[in-house]
Amino acid sequence: SGAFSANGERPAQNNYLLDGIDNNSDNVDFLNGTNYVILPPPDAIQEFKVQTSDYSAQLGRAAGAVMNATVKSGTNQIHGDVWEFFRNDKLDAADWFEDNSTKPHKGELRLNQFGATVGGPIIKNKVFFFGDYQGTRRVQGTSVAPQVPTATERSSNFLNQQDSLTQNAGAARTDILGRSIQRGTILDPATTRYVGAGQPDPVSGLTNTGAAGYVRDPFSSLCAPSTKTYTLTACPDLNMLPNGRVDPNAVKILNLYPAPNAGSAPLSIYQASPALFEHANQFDTREDFNPSDKDQIFGRFSYSDDPEFIPGPFTGVADGGAFQQGYQTAKSAQMVAAYTHVFTPNVVNQARAGFAHLHTTRFGPVATQAGIPGQYGIAGIPQPPTAGPENGGLPGIVITNLQTLG
C-alpha cells in the first residue's frame, strides 16, 4: 500500500506531504487501503525526505513521521523513461499455505505495472512541463479453505446432523436429571420443561438431584426420555431431525454454501482460490514558469482511479466476505499552485495553495440487487434504491463453525 510505520505508531499517525501540500487521507476506516490521497510512481519523484523527530515549526500533526516528497519538473532538455514491472505465477514458487493445503495448488498471479514519464521545455529558461502515467493490471488468486456443511447434511436436506456427534465423539455432559448426553447432540426445543429441585420429572420419571432448572430431550425415537446415556451407539437415530422441524428458509440459506471439495467428515472444507482484480490508472502533470530570476511559479494536477474487486471465499449471494472485501472504488485528485519570490538574498516568500479530494466506496458483489433477503424469508431490511443504491444483497449471517454468509 505504500504506508509505513514510524516511532512505533500506526501509519495513520504519519503526515504525508506532496509538493508541500497536505496529502493525508482523512477516511477514518481507510477504504482506499492506505493513508494518503496521491502516490506518484517512483520515477516521477524528484526527492523525498522522512523526518521522525525534531520537526520544524512549519510541520505538525505527526506522532509518527513526516513524509515530504516533491514531483519532478521539466528542464531545458527533454528527458523521460518507460517501465514495465511484470510478475506471473508461472515464474513463482507456491507459498507454504498453497503447498500444504488439503489440495495443493498455486494461486493465479498476473501483475503488470507499466508507465512512462516525460519532461522538457516549452520556452527555454522560462516555461517547462513534466508528466507521467502509470497503469496497474492485477489478477491475484488467494487461497481460502472455509468450513462448509458436510455432504451428509446436504444430501439429507439438513435433517441428518450426526456428523456433529462424530466430531465430538467421547465428550459428554450431564444434565440436572443425571443423564449423560454426548456433546454435539441437538435437543428438541418443543420438549422444554421446568423441573424443581428434588422433584421428579413427569416425562422421564427421573428425579432432579441438583438445582431447579429446565431440561430438554434429545432428538431420538429409539431412546426414551428416561435413557441415562445418550450416544450414537446407544441411540442410532440420535440427531436425526423429523420432517417439518427445519424451516425451509433455513434450508435455502444453508444451500447457499458450496459443496465440500476437501477435507473429510465431519470437517468439510471448500478449497478455492478466488481472484482479486485491479485495474488502476493514474497520472501527474506539472508546469513551471520562471518569469524572472526572482520569481518562480508552478502548478500540478494529479489524478488516480484505482477500482478493484477483493473476493470473499464464495461467489454470488453467498459471498462470505469481510469488511475489507468486495467491490472497491478509489478516485483521488490533488491540485497545487505555488509562487516563490526572492526579495533579497536573505528574505524569500513562498505561497502555496492546494486541494485534495478522495472518494471511495466498498460494497458486496450483489449489493445493487434488491429483494434478496425476501427470497430467504428475511423481512424488513431496507432495499435499494430507496435505502441507497448499494444496500442490497444478503445480510451477514453467522453460523457457528461455518463460514459467514452474505
Coordinates of C-alpha atoms in Angstrom, one line a residue:
S1 CA 0.0 0.0 0.0
G2 CA 3.0 2.3 0.4
A3 CA 2.1 3.1 4.0
F4 CA 4.7 2.6 6.7
S5 CA 5.1 2.7 10.5
A6 CA 7.5 5.1 12.3
N7 CA 8.2 5.7 16.0
G8 CA 6.1 2.6 16.9
E9 CA 2.9 4.4 15.7
R10 CA 0.4 3.3 13.1
P11 CA 0.7 4.6 9.5
A12 CA -2.3 6.9 10.1
Q13 CA -0.1 8.9 12.6
N14 CA 2.3 9.9 9.8
N15 CA 2.0 13.2 8.0
Y16 CA 2.1 12.9 4.2
L17 CA 3.1 16.0 2.2
L18 CA 3.4 16.2 -1.6
D19 CA 4.9 19.4 -3.0
G20 CA 4.3 20.9 0.4
I21 CA 0.6 20.3 0.3
D22 CA -1.4 18.1 2.7
N23 CA -1.7 14.6 1.2
N24 CA -3.4 12.8 4.0
S25 CA -6.4 10.6 3.7
D26 CA -9.0 11.5 6.3
N27 CA -11.2 8.5 5.8
V28 CA -11.3 7.0 9.3
D29 CA -11.5 3.4 8.0
F30 CA -9.1 3.9 5.1
L31 CA -11.4 2.4 2.5
N32 CA -8.8 3.2 -0.2
G33 CA -6.4 0.8 1.7
T34 CA -3.9 3.4 2.8
N35 CA -3.3 6.7 4.5
Y36 CA -2.6 9.2 1.6
V37 CA -4.5 10.6 -1.3
I38 CA -2.0 10.5 -4.1
L39 CA 1.0 8.2 -4.6
P40 CA 3.1 9.2 -7.6
P41 CA 5.2 6.5 -9.3
P42 CA 8.8 6.4 -8.1
D43 CA 10.1 7.7 -11.5
A44 CA 8.0 10.9 -11.0
I45 CA 9.6 11.8 -7.6
Q46 CA 12.4 14.4 -7.6
E47 CA 13.2 13.9 -4.0
F48 CA 11.8 12.9 -0.7
K49 CA 12.6 13.3 3.0
V50 CA 11.4 11.4 6.0
Q51 CA 11.6 13.1 9.4
T52 CA 10.9 11.1 12.6
S53 CA 11.8 13.8 15.2
D54 CA 12.8 17.4 15.7
Y55 CA 10.2 18.8 13.3
S56 CA 10.5 22.4 12.4
A57 CA 7.7 24.8 13.4
Q58 CA 6.1 24.6 10.0
L59 CA 5.3 20.9 10.5
G60 CA 2.8 19.4 12.8
R61 CA 0.2 16.7 13.1
A62 CA 2.5 13.7 13.1
A63 CA 3.1 11.4 16.1
G64 CA 4.9 9.1 13.6
A65 CA 6.9 10.6 10.7
V66 CA 6.7 13.4 8.2
M67 CA 7.0 12.1 4.6
N68 CA 7.7 15.1 2.4
A69 CA 8.1 14.4 -1.4
T70 CA 8.2 16.6 -4.5
V71 CA 7.3 15.8 -8.1
K72 CA 9.8 16.3 -10.8
S73 CA 9.7 19.4 -13.0
G74 CA 10.8 19.8 -16.6
T75 CA 14.3 21.2 -17.6
N76 CA 15.8 22.7 -20.7
Q77 CA 16.3 19.2 -22.2
I78 CA 13.7 16.6 -22.9
H79 CA 14.0 13.6 -20.6
G80 CA 11.8 10.7 -20.0
D81 CA 11.7 6.9 -19.3
V82 CA 9.3 4.0 -19.6
W83 CA 8.9 0.9 -17.5
E84 CA 7.1 -2.4 -17.2
F85 CA 7.1 -4.4 -13.9
F86 CA 5.9 -7.9 -14.5
R87 CA 5.0 -10.8 -12.3
N88 CA 3.4 -14.1 -13.2
D89 CA 2.6 -17.3 -11.2
K90 CA 4.4 -19.3 -13.8
L91 CA 7.6 -17.8 -12.6
D92 CA 6.9 -18.0 -8.9
A93 CA 7.0 -20.8 -6.3
A94 CA 3.9 -21.7 -4.4
D95 CA 3.8 -20.4 -0.9
W96 CA 3.7 -22.5 2.2
F97 CA -0.1 -22.5 2.6
E98 CA -0.6 -23.4 -1.0
D99 CA 1.9 -26.3 -0.8
N100 CA 0.4 -27.6 2.5
S101 CA -3.3 -27.3 1.8
T102 CA -5.6 -30.3 1.5
K103 CA -5.4 -30.0 -2.2
P104 CA -2.0 -28.4 -3.1
H105 CA -2.3 -25.7 -5.7
K106 CA -0.8 -22.4 -6.7
G107 CA -3.0 -19.3 -7.0
E108 CA -3.2 -17.3 -10.1
L109 CA -1.0 -14.2 -10.4
R110 CA -0.9 -11.7 -13.3
L111 CA 0.7 -8.4 -12.5
N112 CA 1.6 -5.7 -15.0
Q113 CA 2.7 -2.3 -13.7
F114 CA 3.7 0.0 -16.6
G115 CA 4.1 3.6 -17.3
A116 CA 6.2 6.5 -18.6
T117 CA 7.5 10.0 -17.7
V118 CA 8.5 12.9 -19.9
G119 CA 9.6 16.4 -19.2
G120 CA 11.2 19.3 -21.1
P121 CA 11.0 22.9 -22.1
I122 CA 8.1 24.8 -23.6
I123 CA 10.0 28.0 -23.7
K124 CA 13.7 27.6 -22.8
N125 CA 14.7 29.0 -19.4
K126 CA 11.1 30.2 -18.9
V127 CA 8.3 27.5 -19.1
F128 CA 8.7 23.8 -18.5
F129 CA 6.4 20.8 -18.4
F130 CA 6.5 17.3 -16.8
G131 CA 4.0 14.5 -16.9
D132 CA 3.8 10.8 -16.0
Y133 CA 1.4 8.0 -16.3
Q134 CA 1.2 4.6 -14.6
G135 CA -1.2 1.7 -15.1
T136 CA -1.6 -1.3 -12.9
R137 CA -3.3 -4.5 -14.0
R138 CA -3.5 -7.3 -11.4
V139 CA -5.2 -10.6 -11.1
Q140 CA -4.2 -12.4 -7.9
G141 CA -5.6 -15.6 -6.5
T142 CA -5.9 -16.0 -2.8
S143 CA -6.1 -19.5 -1.2
V144 CA -9.1 -19.9 1.0
A145 CA -10.4 -23.0 2.9
P146 CA -13.6 -22.2 4.8
Q147 CA -15.7 -24.8 6.6
V148 CA -19.0 -25.7 5.0
P149 CA -21.8 -28.2 5.7
T150 CA -20.9 -31.8 5.2
A151 CA -22.1 -33.9 2.3
T152 CA -24.3 -35.9 4.6
E153 CA -26.0 -32.8 5.9
R154 CA -26.6 -31.5 2.4
S155 CA -27.9 -34.8 1.0
S156 CA -30.4 -35.2 3.9
N157 CA -31.8 -31.7 3.4
F158 CA -30.0 -30.9 6.7
L159 CA -32.2 -33.4 8.7
N160 CA -29.2 -35.7 9.4
Q161 CA -26.9 -33.9 11.9
Q162 CA -25.0 -36.9 13.1
D163 CA -21.7 -35.6 11.8
S164 CA -21.6 -33.2 14.7
L165 CA -21.7 -36.3 17.0
T166 CA -18.7 -37.8 15.2
Q167 CA -16.8 -34.6 15.6
N168 CA -17.5 -34.7 19.4
A169 CA -17.0 -38.4 20.0
G170 CA -16.1 -39.3 23.5
A171 CA -17.2 -36.0 25.0
A172 CA -20.3 -35.7 27.1
R173 CA -22.2 -33.5 29.6
T174 CA -24.6 -34.4 32.4
D175 CA -28.0 -32.6 32.8
I176 CA -29.9 -32.0 36.0
L177 CA -31.6 -35.4 35.7
G178 CA -28.3 -37.2 35.7
R179 CA -28.5 -38.1 32.0
S180 CA -25.2 -38.3 30.1
I181 CA -25.6 -36.6 26.8
Q182 CA -22.9 -36.7 24.1
R183 CA -21.7 -33.3 23.1
G184 CA -23.0 -32.2 19.7
T185 CA -26.4 -33.7 20.5
I186 CA -29.3 -31.5 19.4
L187 CA -32.0 -31.1 22.0
D188 CA -35.7 -30.7 21.0
P189 CA -36.9 -27.2 22.0
A190 CA -40.5 -28.5 21.9
T191 CA -39.7 -30.7 25.0
T192 CA -38.5 -27.8 27.2
R193 CA -39.9 -28.1 30.7
Y194 CA -39.1 -27.0 34.3
V195 CA -38.1 -29.4 37.0
G196 CA -37.9 -28.2 40.6
A197 CA -35.0 -29.2 42.9
G198 CA -35.6 -32.7 44.3
Q199 CA -38.7 -33.1 42.1
P200 CA -39.4 -36.0 39.7
D201 CA -39.6 -35.1 36.0
P202 CA -43.1 -36.1 34.9
V203 CA -41.9 -37.0 31.4
S204 CA -38.9 -39.2 32.1
G205 CA -39.6 -40.2 35.7
L206 CA -36.1 -39.2 36.7
T207 CA -35.5 -37.1 39.8
N208 CA -33.7 -33.7 39.7
T209 CA -30.9 -34.2 42.2
G210 CA -29.5 -30.7 41.6
A211 CA -30.7 -27.1 41.5
A212 CA -34.0 -26.3 39.9
G213 CA -33.9 -25.7 36.1
Y214 CA -35.0 -26.6 32.7
V215 CA -34.4 -29.8 30.7
R216 CA -34.9 -30.9 27.1
D217 CA -34.8 -34.3 25.4
P218 CA -32.6 -35.2 22.5
F219 CA -34.0 -35.9 19.0
S220 CA -34.3 -39.7 19.0
S221 CA -37.3 -42.0 18.6
L222 CA -35.3 -45.1 19.7
C223 CA -34.2 -43.7 23.1
A224 CA -36.9 -42.7 25.5
P225 CA -36.5 -39.6 27.7
S226 CA -35.7 -41.9 30.6
T227 CA -32.5 -43.0 28.9
K228 CA -29.5 -42.5 31.1
T229 CA -26.8 -42.4 28.4
Y230 CA -27.3 -40.8 25.0
T231 CA -24.6 -41.8 22.5
L232 CA -24.7 -42.5 18.8
T233 CA -24.1 -46.2 19.6
A234 CA -26.9 -46.4 22.1
C235 CA -29.3 -44.3 20.0
P236 CA -28.6 -44.9 16.3
D237 CA -31.1 -42.2 15.2
L238 CA -29.7 -39.5 17.5
N239 CA -29.6 -36.1 15.8
M240 CA -32.0 -37.2 13.1
L241 CA -34.4 -34.3 12.8
P242 CA -38.1 -35.1 11.9
N243 CA -39.5 -33.8 8.7
G244 CA -41.1 -30.4 9.2
R245 CA -38.9 -29.4 12.1
V246 CA -36.4 -27.4 9.9
D247 CA -37.5 -24.1 8.4
P248 CA -37.5 -24.2 4.6
N249 CA -35.9 -20.8 4.5
A250 CA -33.1 -22.0 6.7
V251 CA -32.5 -24.9 4.3
K252 CA -32.4 -22.4 1.4
I253 CA -29.8 -20.3 3.2
L254 CA -27.7 -23.4 4.1
N255 CA -27.8 -24.5 0.5
L256 CA -26.0 -21.3 -0.5
Y257 CA -22.9 -23.0 0.8
P258 CA -20.9 -24.7 -1.9
A259 CA -20.4 -28.5 -1.7
P260 CA -17.2 -29.5 0.2
N261 CA -14.3 -30.4 -2.1
A262 CA -11.6 -31.1 0.5
G263 CA -11.2 -32.5 4.0
S264 CA -13.1 -35.4 5.4
A265 CA -16.3 -35.6 7.5
P266 CA -17.0 -34.2 10.0
L267 CA -14.6 -31.4 8.9
S268 CA -15.8 -30.4 5.4
I269 CA -13.7 -27.9 3.6
Y270 CA -14.4 -25.8 0.5
Q271 CA -11.0 -25.0 -1.0
A272 CA -10.7 -22.4 -3.7
S273 CA -8.5 -19.6 -5.0
P274 CA -10.8 -16.6 -5.8
A275 CA -9.1 -14.0 -7.9
L276 CA -8.6 -10.3 -6.9
F277 CA -8.9 -7.9 -9.9
E278 CA -7.4 -4.4 -10.0
H279 CA -7.4 -2.1 -13.0
A280 CA -5.7 1.2 -11.9
N281 CA -4.7 4.3 -13.8
Q282 CA -3.0 7.4 -12.6
F283 CA -1.2 10.5 -13.9
D284 CA 0.5 13.7 -12.8
T285 CA 1.2 16.8 -14.8
R286 CA 3.3 19.8 -13.7
E287 CA 4.0 23.1 -15.3
D288 CA 6.7 25.5 -14.2
F289 CA 7.1 29.2 -15.1
N290 CA 10.0 31.4 -14.3
P291 CA 9.0 35.0 -15.2
S292 CA 12.3 36.4 -13.8
D293 CA 15.3 35.4 -11.8
K294 CA 13.4 36.3 -8.6
D295 CA 10.1 34.7 -9.3
Q296 CA 9.1 31.0 -9.7
I297 CA 5.6 29.7 -10.3
F298 CA 4.4 26.1 -10.7
G299 CA 1.2 24.2 -10.8
R300 CA 0.4 20.5 -10.6
F301 CA -2.6 18.3 -11.1
S302 CA -2.6 14.6 -10.0
Y303 CA -5.4 12.0 -10.5
S304 CA -5.7 8.4 -9.6
D305 CA -8.5 5.9 -10.3
D306 CA -8.0 2.5 -8.6
P307 CA -11.0 0.2 -8.8
E308 CA -10.6 -3.3 -7.6
F309 CA -12.6 -6.4 -6.6
I310 CA -11.4 -8.2 -3.5
P311 CA -13.3 -11.5 -3.4
G312 CA -14.8 -13.3 -0.5
P313 CA -14.5 -17.1 -0.2
F314 CA -17.7 -17.7 -2.1
T315 CA -19.3 -16.3 -5.2
G316 CA -22.7 -14.6 -5.7
V317 CA -25.2 -14.2 -3.0
A318 CA -23.3 -16.4 -0.5
D319 CA -20.2 -14.2 -0.7
G320 CA -18.9 -14.7 2.9
G321 CA -16.5 -11.7 2.6
A322 CA -15.4 -9.5 5.5
F323 CA -15.5 -5.7 5.7
Q324 CA -12.3 -5.3 3.6
Q325 CA -13.7 -7.4 0.7
G326 CA -16.0 -6.6 -2.2
Y327 CA -16.1 -4.1 -5.0
Q328 CA -14.0 -1.1 -4.1
T329 CA -13.6 2.3 -5.9
A330 CA -11.0 4.9 -5.0
K331 CA -10.8 8.0 -7.1
S332 CA -8.5 10.8 -5.9
A333 CA -7.3 14.1 -7.2
Q334 CA -4.9 16.8 -5.9
M335 CA -4.1 20.3 -7.2
V336 CA -1.4 22.6 -6.1
A337 CA -0.2 26.1 -7.1
A338 CA 2.9 27.8 -5.7
Y339 CA 4.6 31.2 -6.1
T340 CA 8.1 31.9 -4.8
H341 CA 9.5 35.5 -4.8
V342 CA 13.1 36.4 -3.7
F343 CA 13.1 39.9 -2.1
T344 CA 16.7 39.8 -1.0
P345 CA 19.3 37.1 -0.6
N346 CA 18.0 36.8 3.0
V347 CA 14.3 37.3 2.5
V348 CA 12.2 34.8 0.5
N349 CA 8.4 34.5 0.4
Q350 CA 6.6 31.3 -0.6
A351 CA 2.9 31.0 -1.1
R352 CA 1.2 27.6 -1.7
A353 CA -2.4 26.6 -2.1
G354 CA -3.7 23.1 -2.7
F355 CA -6.9 21.0 -2.9
A356 CA -7.2 17.2 -2.4
H357 CA -10.2 15.1 -2.9
L358 CA -10.7 11.3 -2.3
H359 CA -13.9 9.4 -3.0
T360 CA -14.1 5.7 -2.0
T361 CA -16.8 3.1 -1.9
R362 CA -17.0 -0.5 -1.0
F363 CA -19.9 -2.9 -1.3
G364 CA -20.6 -6.6 -1.8
P365 CA -20.8 -8.4 -5.1
V366 CA -24.6 -8.3 -5.3
A367 CA -25.2 -5.1 -3.2
T368 CA -27.0 -3.4 -6.1
Q369 CA -29.6 -6.2 -6.3
A370 CA -32.9 -5.6 -4.4
G371 CA -35.2 -8.2 -2.9
I372 CA -32.6 -10.9 -2.0
P373 CA -33.4 -11.1 1.8
G374 CA -37.1 -11.6 1.0
Q375 CA -36.2 -14.7 -1.1
Y376 CA -34.9 -16.3 2.1
G377 CA -37.8 -15.2 4.4
I378 CA -35.9 -12.3 5.9
A379 CA -38.3 -9.3 6.0
G380 CA -37.9 -5.7 7.0
I381 CA -34.5 -4.9 5.6
P382 CA -34.4 -1.6 3.6
Q383 CA -33.6 -2.2 0.0
P384 CA -32.2 -0.3 -2.9
P385 CA -32.9 2.1 -4.4
T386 CA -34.8 3.8 -1.6
A387 CA -32.2 2.7 1.0
G388 CA -29.3 3.6 -1.2
P389 CA -28.1 2.1 -4.4
E390 CA -25.7 -0.4 -2.8
N391 CA -27.7 -1.6 0.3
G392 CA -28.9 -4.8 -1.3
G393 CA -27.6 -8.4 -1.1
L394 CA -27.9 -10.8 1.8
P395 CA -27.2 -9.5 5.3
G396 CA -24.3 -11.1 7.2
I397 CA -25.3 -14.5 8.7
V398 CA -23.0 -16.1 11.3
I399 CA -23.4 -19.8 11.9
T400 CA -21.1 -21.4 14.5
N401 CA -18.3 -23.5 13.0
L402 CA -19.2 -22.5 9.5
Q403 CA -18.0 -19.6 7.3
T404 CA -20.1 -16.4 7.4
L405 CA -22.7 -15.9 4.6
G406 CA -23.7 -12.7 3.0

